[in-house]
XYZ file of C-alpha atoms in Angstrom:
128
model
C 54.229 -4.807 18.532
C 52.321 -1.984 20.140
C 49.198 -2.908 22.102
C 47.039 0.148 22.743
C 44.842 0.084 25.834
C 41.803 2.274 26.251
C 40.486 3.559 29.574
C 38.050 6.122 30.911
C 34.760 4.733 29.718
C 31.693 4.658 31.921
C 28.152 5.913 32.303
C 27.254 9.581 32.222
C 24.093 11.639 31.977
C 23.273 13.316 28.686
C 25.037 16.660 28.482
C 27.906 15.425 30.594
C 31.546 14.764 29.783
C 34.024 11.904 29.768
C 37.700 11.698 28.893
C 39.065 8.567 27.298
C 42.732 7.657 27.258
C 44.761 5.503 24.908
C 48.218 4.339 25.925
C 50.576 1.472 25.204
C 52.868 0.205 27.902
C 56.476 1.190 27.277
C 55.623 2.767 23.942
C 55.462 6.323 22.655
C 53.343 7.363 19.720
C 56.067 9.208 17.841
C 54.958 10.155 14.329
C 51.905 7.916 14.475
C 48.298 8.297 13.622
C 46.211 7.508 16.697
C 42.522 7.277 16.015
C 39.361 6.755 18.005
C 36.520 4.769 16.531
C 33.219 3.678 17.988
C 30.911 0.799 17.330
C 27.357 -0.106 18.253
C 25.530 -3.315 17.399
C 24.080 -3.241 13.921
C 26.130 -0.250 12.779
C 29.404 0.093 10.950
C 32.442 1.118 12.941
C 32.560 4.924 12.853
C 35.639 7.114 12.855
C 35.384 9.635 15.687
C 38.690 11.487 15.901
C 42.297 11.076 14.865
C 45.552 12.819 15.572
C 48.896 12.693 13.810
C 51.354 12.902 16.681
C 54.188 14.087 14.457
C 52.474 17.325 13.548
C 49.427 17.428 15.787
C 47.069 17.438 12.823
C 43.602 16.514 14.098
C 40.587 15.147 12.284
C 37.006 14.568 13.408
C 33.930 12.694 12.305
C 31.014 14.940 11.386
C 28.833 13.713 14.242
C 31.281 14.820 16.946
C 32.746 18.038 15.560
C 32.565 20.813 18.120
C 31.911 18.396 20.999
C 34.915 16.058 21.079
C 38.577 17.011 21.256
C 41.533 14.720 20.623
C 44.913 15.570 22.098
C 48.169 14.052 23.228
C 50.328 14.541 26.282
C 53.765 16.092 25.903
C 55.540 12.750 26.186
C 53.424 11.346 23.323
C 52.700 8.296 25.425
C 48.983 8.943 25.803
C 46.285 10.219 23.500
C 43.103 11.593 25.000
C 39.576 11.969 23.703
C 37.682 14.644 25.604
C 33.976 14.145 25.028
C 31.666 17.010 25.994
C 27.940 17.607 25.523
C 27.418 13.880 25.306
C 24.247 12.570 23.720
C 22.545 9.185 24.075
C 23.542 8.427 20.492
C 27.187 8.630 21.562
C 26.665 5.387 23.464
C 29.070 2.855 21.979
C 32.199 0.819 22.464
C 35.112 3.143 21.782
C 38.310 1.772 20.286
C 41.773 3.213 19.924
C 43.728 2.322 16.816
C 47.311 3.077 15.844
C 49.023 3.424 12.500
C 52.344 4.774 11.233
C 50.640 7.018 8.702
C 49.811 10.705 8.872
C 46.141 9.779 9.215
C 45.760 10.084 5.426
C 44.938 13.775 5.963
C 41.619 12.837 7.512
C 40.413 10.523 4.762
C 38.407 8.179 6.993
C 37.801 5.635 4.244
C 41.516 5.196 3.678
C 42.375 5.300 7.366
C 39.793 2.653 8.213
C 41.144 0.416 5.471
C 44.739 0.530 6.677
C 44.456 0.553 10.453
C 45.603 -2.792 11.791
C 46.453 -2.285 15.459
C 43.406 -1.973 17.683
C 42.752 -1.919 21.389
C 40.089 -3.923 23.179
C 37.721 -1.002 23.613
C 36.073 0.867 26.452
C 32.324 1.212 26.824
C 30.654 4.600 26.976
C 27.013 4.788 27.987
C 25.132 8.081 27.867
C 21.934 8.046 29.880
C 18.812 10.032 29.041
């Protein structure tokens, strides 16, 4: 079974950038949905961005549109989340999740319901 591992989290000043990575040792994300979610205490897990690696369809949560970009490398072994213009409210634990769907065409409610394979998370802290 695939075990996605997130990396790239850290602390950054507001307005700065970070790039998160999601990879699974010895595994390629061929024709998978790879999604980034984030979670803060007291809030529901929020869908941030998703990519269908078979067709490069990308989907974004409303709160990050225009600031975050999801992409994959050419070998489909790593999915990136480029986060620009970071705000303090972006502070959260960020999780990578993998599914063999087409990301349900960006239907976050459906995607959240069916995602079963999750990484351990990487912490992003945006300082004021």
